[in-house]
mmCIF file of N, CA, C and O in Angstrom:
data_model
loop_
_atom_site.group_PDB
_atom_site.id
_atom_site.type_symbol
_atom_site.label_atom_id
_atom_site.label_comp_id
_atom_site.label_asym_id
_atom_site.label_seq_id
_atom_site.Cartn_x
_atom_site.Cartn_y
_atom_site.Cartn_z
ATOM 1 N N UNK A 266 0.819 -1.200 0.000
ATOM 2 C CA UNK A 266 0.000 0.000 0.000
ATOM 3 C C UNK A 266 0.867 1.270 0.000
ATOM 4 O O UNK A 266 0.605 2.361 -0.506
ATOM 5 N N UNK A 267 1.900 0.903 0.646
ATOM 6 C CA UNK A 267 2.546 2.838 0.916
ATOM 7 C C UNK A 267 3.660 2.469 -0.619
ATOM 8 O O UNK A 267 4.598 3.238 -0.830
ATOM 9 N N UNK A 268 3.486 1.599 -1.307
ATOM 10 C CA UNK A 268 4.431 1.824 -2.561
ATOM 11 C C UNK A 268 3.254 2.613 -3.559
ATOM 12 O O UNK A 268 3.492 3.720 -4.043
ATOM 13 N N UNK A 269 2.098 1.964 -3.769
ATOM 14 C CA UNK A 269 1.120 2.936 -4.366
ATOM 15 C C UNK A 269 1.005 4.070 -3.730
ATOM 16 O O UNK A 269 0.953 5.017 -4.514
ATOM 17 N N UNK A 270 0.968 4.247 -3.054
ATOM 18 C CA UNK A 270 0.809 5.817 -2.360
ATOM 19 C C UNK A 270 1.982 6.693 -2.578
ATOM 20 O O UNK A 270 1.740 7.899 -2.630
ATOM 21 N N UNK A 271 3.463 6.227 -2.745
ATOM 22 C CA UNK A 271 4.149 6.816 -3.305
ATOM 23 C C UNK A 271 4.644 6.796 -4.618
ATOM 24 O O UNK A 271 5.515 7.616 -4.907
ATOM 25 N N UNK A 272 4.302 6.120 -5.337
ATOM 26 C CA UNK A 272 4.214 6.055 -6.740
ATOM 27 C C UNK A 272 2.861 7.227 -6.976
ATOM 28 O O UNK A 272 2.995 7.805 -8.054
ATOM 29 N N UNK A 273 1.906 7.569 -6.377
ATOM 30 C CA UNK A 273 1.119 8.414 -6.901
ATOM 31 C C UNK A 273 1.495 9.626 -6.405
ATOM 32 O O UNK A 273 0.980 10.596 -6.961
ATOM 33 N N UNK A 274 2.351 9.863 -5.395
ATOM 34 C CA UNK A 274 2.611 11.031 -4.885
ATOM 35 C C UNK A 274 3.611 11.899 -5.776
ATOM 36 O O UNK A 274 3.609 13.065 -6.169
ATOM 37 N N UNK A 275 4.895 10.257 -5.986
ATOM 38 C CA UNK A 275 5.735 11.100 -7.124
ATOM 39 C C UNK A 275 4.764 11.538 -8.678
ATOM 40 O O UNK A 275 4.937 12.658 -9.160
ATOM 41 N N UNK A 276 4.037 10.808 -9.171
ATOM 42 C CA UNK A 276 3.234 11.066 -10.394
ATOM 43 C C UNK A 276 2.652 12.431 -10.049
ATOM 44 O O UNK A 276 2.584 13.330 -10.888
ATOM 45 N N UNK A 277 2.247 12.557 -8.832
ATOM 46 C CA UNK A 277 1.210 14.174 -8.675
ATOM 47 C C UNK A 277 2.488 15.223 -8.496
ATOM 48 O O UNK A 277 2.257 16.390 -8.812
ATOM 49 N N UNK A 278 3.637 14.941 -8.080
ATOM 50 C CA UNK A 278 4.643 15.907 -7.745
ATOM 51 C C UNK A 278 5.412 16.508 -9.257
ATOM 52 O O UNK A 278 5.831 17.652 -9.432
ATOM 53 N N UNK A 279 5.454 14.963 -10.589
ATOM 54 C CA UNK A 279 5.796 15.577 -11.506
ATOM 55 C C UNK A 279 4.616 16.466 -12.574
ATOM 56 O O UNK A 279 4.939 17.262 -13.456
ATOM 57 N N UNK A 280 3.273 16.084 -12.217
ATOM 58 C CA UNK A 280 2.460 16.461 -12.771
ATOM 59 C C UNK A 280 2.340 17.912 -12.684
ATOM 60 O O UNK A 280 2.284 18.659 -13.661
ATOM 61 N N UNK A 281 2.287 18.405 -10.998
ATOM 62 C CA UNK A 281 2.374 19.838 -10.387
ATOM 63 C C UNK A 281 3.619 20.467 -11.178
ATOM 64 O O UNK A 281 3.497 21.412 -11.957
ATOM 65 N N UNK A 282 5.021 19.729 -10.839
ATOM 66 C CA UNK A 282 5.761 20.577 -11.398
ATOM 67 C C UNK A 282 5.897 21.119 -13.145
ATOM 68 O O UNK A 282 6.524 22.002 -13.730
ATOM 69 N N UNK A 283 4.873 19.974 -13.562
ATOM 70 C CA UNK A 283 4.457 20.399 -15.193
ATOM 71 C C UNK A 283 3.941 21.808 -15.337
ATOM 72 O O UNK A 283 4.485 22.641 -16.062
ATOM 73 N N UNK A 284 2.926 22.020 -14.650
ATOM 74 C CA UNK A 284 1.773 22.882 -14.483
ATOM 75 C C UNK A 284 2.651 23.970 -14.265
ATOM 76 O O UNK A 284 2.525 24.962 -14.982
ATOM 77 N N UNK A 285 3.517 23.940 -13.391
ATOM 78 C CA UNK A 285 4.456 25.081 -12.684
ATOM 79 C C UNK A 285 4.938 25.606 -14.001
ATOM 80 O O UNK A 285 4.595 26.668 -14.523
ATOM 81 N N UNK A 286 5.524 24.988 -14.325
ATOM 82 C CA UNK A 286 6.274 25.255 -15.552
ATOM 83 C C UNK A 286 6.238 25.561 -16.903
ATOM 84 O O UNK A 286 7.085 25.769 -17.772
ATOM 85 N N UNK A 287 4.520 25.521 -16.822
ATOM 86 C CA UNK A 287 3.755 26.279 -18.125
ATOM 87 C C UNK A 287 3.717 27.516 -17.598
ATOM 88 O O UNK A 287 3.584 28.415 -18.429
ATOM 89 N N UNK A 288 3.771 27.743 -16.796
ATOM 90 C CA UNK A 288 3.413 29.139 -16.374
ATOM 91 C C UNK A 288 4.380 29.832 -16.187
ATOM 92 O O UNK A 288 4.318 31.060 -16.245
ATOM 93 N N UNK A 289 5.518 29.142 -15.913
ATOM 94 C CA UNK A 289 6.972 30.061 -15.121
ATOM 95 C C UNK A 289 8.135 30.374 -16.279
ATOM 96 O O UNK A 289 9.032 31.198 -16.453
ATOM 97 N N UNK A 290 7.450 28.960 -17.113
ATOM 98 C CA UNK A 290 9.053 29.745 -18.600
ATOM 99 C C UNK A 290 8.312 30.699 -19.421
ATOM 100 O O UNK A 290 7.454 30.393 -20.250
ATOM 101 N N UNK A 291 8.853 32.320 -19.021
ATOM 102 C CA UNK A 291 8.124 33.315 -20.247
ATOM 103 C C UNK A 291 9.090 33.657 -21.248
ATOM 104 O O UNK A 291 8.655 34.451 -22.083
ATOM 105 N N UNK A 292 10.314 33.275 -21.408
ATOM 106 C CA UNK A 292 11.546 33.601 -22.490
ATOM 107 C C UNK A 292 12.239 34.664 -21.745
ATOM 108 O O UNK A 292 11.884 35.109 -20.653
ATOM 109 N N UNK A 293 13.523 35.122 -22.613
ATOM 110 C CA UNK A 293 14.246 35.765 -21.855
ATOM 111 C C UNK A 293 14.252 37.292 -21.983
ATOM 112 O O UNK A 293 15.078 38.137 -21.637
ATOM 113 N N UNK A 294 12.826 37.387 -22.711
ATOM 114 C CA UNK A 294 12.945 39.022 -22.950
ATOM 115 C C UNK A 294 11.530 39.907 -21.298
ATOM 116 O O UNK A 294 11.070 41.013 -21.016
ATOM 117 N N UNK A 295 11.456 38.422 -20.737
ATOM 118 C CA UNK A 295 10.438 38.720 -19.738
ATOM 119 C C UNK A 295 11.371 40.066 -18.686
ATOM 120 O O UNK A 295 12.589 40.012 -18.517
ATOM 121 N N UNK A 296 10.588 41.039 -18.169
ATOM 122 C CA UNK A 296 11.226 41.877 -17.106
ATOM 123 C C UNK A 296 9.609 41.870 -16.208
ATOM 124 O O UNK A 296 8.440 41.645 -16.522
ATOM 125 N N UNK A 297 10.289 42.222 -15.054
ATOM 126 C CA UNK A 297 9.378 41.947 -13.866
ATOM 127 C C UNK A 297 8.386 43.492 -13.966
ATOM 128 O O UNK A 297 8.771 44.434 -14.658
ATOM 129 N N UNK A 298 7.087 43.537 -13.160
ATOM 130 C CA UNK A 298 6.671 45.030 -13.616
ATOM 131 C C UNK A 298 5.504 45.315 -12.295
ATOM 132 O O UNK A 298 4.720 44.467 -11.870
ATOM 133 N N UNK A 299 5.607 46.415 -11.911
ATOM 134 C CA UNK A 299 4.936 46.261 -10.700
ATOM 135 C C UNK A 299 5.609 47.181 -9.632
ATOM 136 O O UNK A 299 6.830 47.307 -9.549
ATOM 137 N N UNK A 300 4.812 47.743 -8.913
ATOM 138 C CA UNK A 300 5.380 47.972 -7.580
ATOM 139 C C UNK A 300 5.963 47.010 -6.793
ATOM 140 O O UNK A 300 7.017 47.535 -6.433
ATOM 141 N N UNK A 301 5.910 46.065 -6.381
ATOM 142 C CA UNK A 301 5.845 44.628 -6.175
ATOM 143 C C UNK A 301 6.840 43.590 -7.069
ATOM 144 O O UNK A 301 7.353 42.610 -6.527
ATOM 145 N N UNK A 302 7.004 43.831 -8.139
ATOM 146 C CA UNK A 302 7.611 42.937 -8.880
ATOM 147 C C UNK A 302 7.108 41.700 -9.190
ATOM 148 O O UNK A 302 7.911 40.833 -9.537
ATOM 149 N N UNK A 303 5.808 41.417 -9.127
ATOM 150 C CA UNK A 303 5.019 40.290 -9.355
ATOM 151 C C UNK A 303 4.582 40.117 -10.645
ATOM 152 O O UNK A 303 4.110 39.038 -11.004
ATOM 153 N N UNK A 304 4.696 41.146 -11.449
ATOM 154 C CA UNK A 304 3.819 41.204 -13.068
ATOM 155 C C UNK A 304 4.852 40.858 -13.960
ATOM 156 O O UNK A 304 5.998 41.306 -13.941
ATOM 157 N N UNK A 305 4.301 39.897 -14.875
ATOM 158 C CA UNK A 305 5.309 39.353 -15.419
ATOM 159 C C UNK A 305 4.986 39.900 -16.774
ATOM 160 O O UNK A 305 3.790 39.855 -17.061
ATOM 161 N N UNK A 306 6.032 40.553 -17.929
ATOM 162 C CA UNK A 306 5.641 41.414 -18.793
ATOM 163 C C UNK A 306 5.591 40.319 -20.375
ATOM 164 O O UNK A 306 5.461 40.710 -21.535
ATOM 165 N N UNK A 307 5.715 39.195 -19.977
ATOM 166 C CA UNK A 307 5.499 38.182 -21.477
ATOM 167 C C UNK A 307 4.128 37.139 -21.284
ATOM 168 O O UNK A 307 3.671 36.255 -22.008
ATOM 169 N N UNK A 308 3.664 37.747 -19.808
ATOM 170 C CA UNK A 308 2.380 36.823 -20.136
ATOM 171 C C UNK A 308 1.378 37.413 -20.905
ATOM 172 O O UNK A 308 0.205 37.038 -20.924
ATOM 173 N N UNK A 309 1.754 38.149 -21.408
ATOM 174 C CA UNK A 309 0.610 38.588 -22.529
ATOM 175 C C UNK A 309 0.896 38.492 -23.830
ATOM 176 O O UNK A 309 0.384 39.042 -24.805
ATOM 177 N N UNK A 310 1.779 37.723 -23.730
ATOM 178 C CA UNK A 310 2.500 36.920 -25.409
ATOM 179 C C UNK A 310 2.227 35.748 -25.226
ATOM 180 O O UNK A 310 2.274 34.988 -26.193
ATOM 181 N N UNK A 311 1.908 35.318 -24.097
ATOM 182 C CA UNK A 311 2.205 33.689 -24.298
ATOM 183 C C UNK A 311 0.644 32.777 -24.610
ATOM 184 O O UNK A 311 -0.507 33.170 -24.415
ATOM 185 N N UNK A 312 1.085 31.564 -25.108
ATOM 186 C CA UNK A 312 -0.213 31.287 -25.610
ATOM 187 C C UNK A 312 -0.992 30.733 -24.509
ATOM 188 O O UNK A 312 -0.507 30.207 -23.508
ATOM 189 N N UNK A 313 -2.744 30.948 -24.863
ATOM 190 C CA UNK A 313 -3.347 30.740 -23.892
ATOM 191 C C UNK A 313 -3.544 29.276 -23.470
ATOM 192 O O UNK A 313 -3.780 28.909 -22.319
ATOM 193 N N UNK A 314 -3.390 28.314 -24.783
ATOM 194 C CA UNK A 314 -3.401 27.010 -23.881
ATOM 195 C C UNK A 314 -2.285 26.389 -22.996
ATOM 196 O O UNK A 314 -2.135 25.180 -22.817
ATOM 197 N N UNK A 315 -1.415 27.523 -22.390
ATOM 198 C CA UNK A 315 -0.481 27.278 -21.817
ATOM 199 C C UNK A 315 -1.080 27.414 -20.137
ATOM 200 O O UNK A 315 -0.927 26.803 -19.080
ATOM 201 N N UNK A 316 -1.676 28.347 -20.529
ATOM 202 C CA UNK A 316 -2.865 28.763 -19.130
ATOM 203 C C UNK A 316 -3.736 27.839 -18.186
ATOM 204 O O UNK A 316 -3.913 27.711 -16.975
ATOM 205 N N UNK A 317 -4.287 27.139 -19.604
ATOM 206 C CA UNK A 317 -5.744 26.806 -19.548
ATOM 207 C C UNK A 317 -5.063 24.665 -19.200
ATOM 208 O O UNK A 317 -5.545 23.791 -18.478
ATOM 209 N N UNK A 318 -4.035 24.659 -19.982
ATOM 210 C CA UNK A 318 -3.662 23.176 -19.350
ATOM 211 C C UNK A 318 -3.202 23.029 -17.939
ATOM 212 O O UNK A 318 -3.564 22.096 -17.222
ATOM 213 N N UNK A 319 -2.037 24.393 -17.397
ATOM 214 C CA UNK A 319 -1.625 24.323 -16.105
ATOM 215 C C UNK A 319 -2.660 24.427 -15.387
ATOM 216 O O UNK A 319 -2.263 24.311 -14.228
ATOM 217 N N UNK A 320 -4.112 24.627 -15.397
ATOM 218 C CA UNK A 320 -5.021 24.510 -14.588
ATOM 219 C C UNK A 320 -5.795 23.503 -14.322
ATOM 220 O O UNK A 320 -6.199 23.116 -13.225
ATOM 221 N N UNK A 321 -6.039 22.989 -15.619
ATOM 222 C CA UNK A 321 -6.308 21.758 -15.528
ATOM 223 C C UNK A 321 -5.574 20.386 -14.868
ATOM 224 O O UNK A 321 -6.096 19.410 -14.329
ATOM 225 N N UNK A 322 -4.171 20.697 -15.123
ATOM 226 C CA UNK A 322 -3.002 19.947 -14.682
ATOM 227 C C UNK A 322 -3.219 20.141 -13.206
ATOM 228 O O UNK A 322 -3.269 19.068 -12.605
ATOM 229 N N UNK A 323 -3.342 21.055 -12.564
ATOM 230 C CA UNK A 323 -3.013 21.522 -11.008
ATOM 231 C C UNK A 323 -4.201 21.172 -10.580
ATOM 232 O O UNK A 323 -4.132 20.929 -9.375
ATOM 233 N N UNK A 324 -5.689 20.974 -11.167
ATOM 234 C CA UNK A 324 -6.889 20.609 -10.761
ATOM 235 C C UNK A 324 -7.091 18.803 -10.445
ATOM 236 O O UNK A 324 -7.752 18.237 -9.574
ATOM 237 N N UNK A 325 -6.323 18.302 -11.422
ATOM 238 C CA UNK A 325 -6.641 16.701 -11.854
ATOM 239 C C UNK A 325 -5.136 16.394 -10.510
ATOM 240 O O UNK A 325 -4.994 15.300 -9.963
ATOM 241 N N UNK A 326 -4.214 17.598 -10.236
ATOM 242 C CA UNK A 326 -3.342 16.733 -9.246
ATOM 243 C C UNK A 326 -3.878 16.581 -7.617
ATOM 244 O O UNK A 326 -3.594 15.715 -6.790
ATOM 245 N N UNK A 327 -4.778 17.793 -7.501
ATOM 246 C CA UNK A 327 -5.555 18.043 -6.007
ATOM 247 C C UNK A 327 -6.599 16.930 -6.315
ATOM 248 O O UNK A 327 -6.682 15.950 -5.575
ATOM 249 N N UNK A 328 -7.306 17.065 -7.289
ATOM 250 C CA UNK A 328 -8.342 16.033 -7.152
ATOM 251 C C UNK A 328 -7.735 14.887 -6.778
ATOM 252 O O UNK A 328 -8.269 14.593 -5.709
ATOM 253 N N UNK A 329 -6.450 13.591 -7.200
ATOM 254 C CA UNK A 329 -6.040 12.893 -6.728
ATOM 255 C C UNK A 329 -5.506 13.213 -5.372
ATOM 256 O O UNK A 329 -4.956 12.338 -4.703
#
């Protein structure tokens, strides 16, 4: 039992870090923007099913 449980934990850990990573590579012309530095200035280049899978991805890993 705890080998399935960690076989699904690593599967949800690489799944999350998929999701992460649609979202976090914006290329190298990205500069930060903001009072804050939180606004990222190439997410408005990037394509939207890049969006719309990391959510889905991050939804189907909580649901498990």
């Amino acid at each position: 039992m705890n080998t399935i449980l960690a076989v699904i934990g690593i599967i949800g850990g690489l799944l999350c870090a998929t999701a992460d990573l649609l979202l976090d590579l914006k290329g190298p012309k990205n500069k930060k923007l903001g009072k804050m530095g939180v606004i990222d200035s190439e997410w408005k280049n990037m394509a939207h099913w890049r969006f719309v899978w990391s959510d889905i991805l991050a939804m189907f890993v909580f649901y498990v």
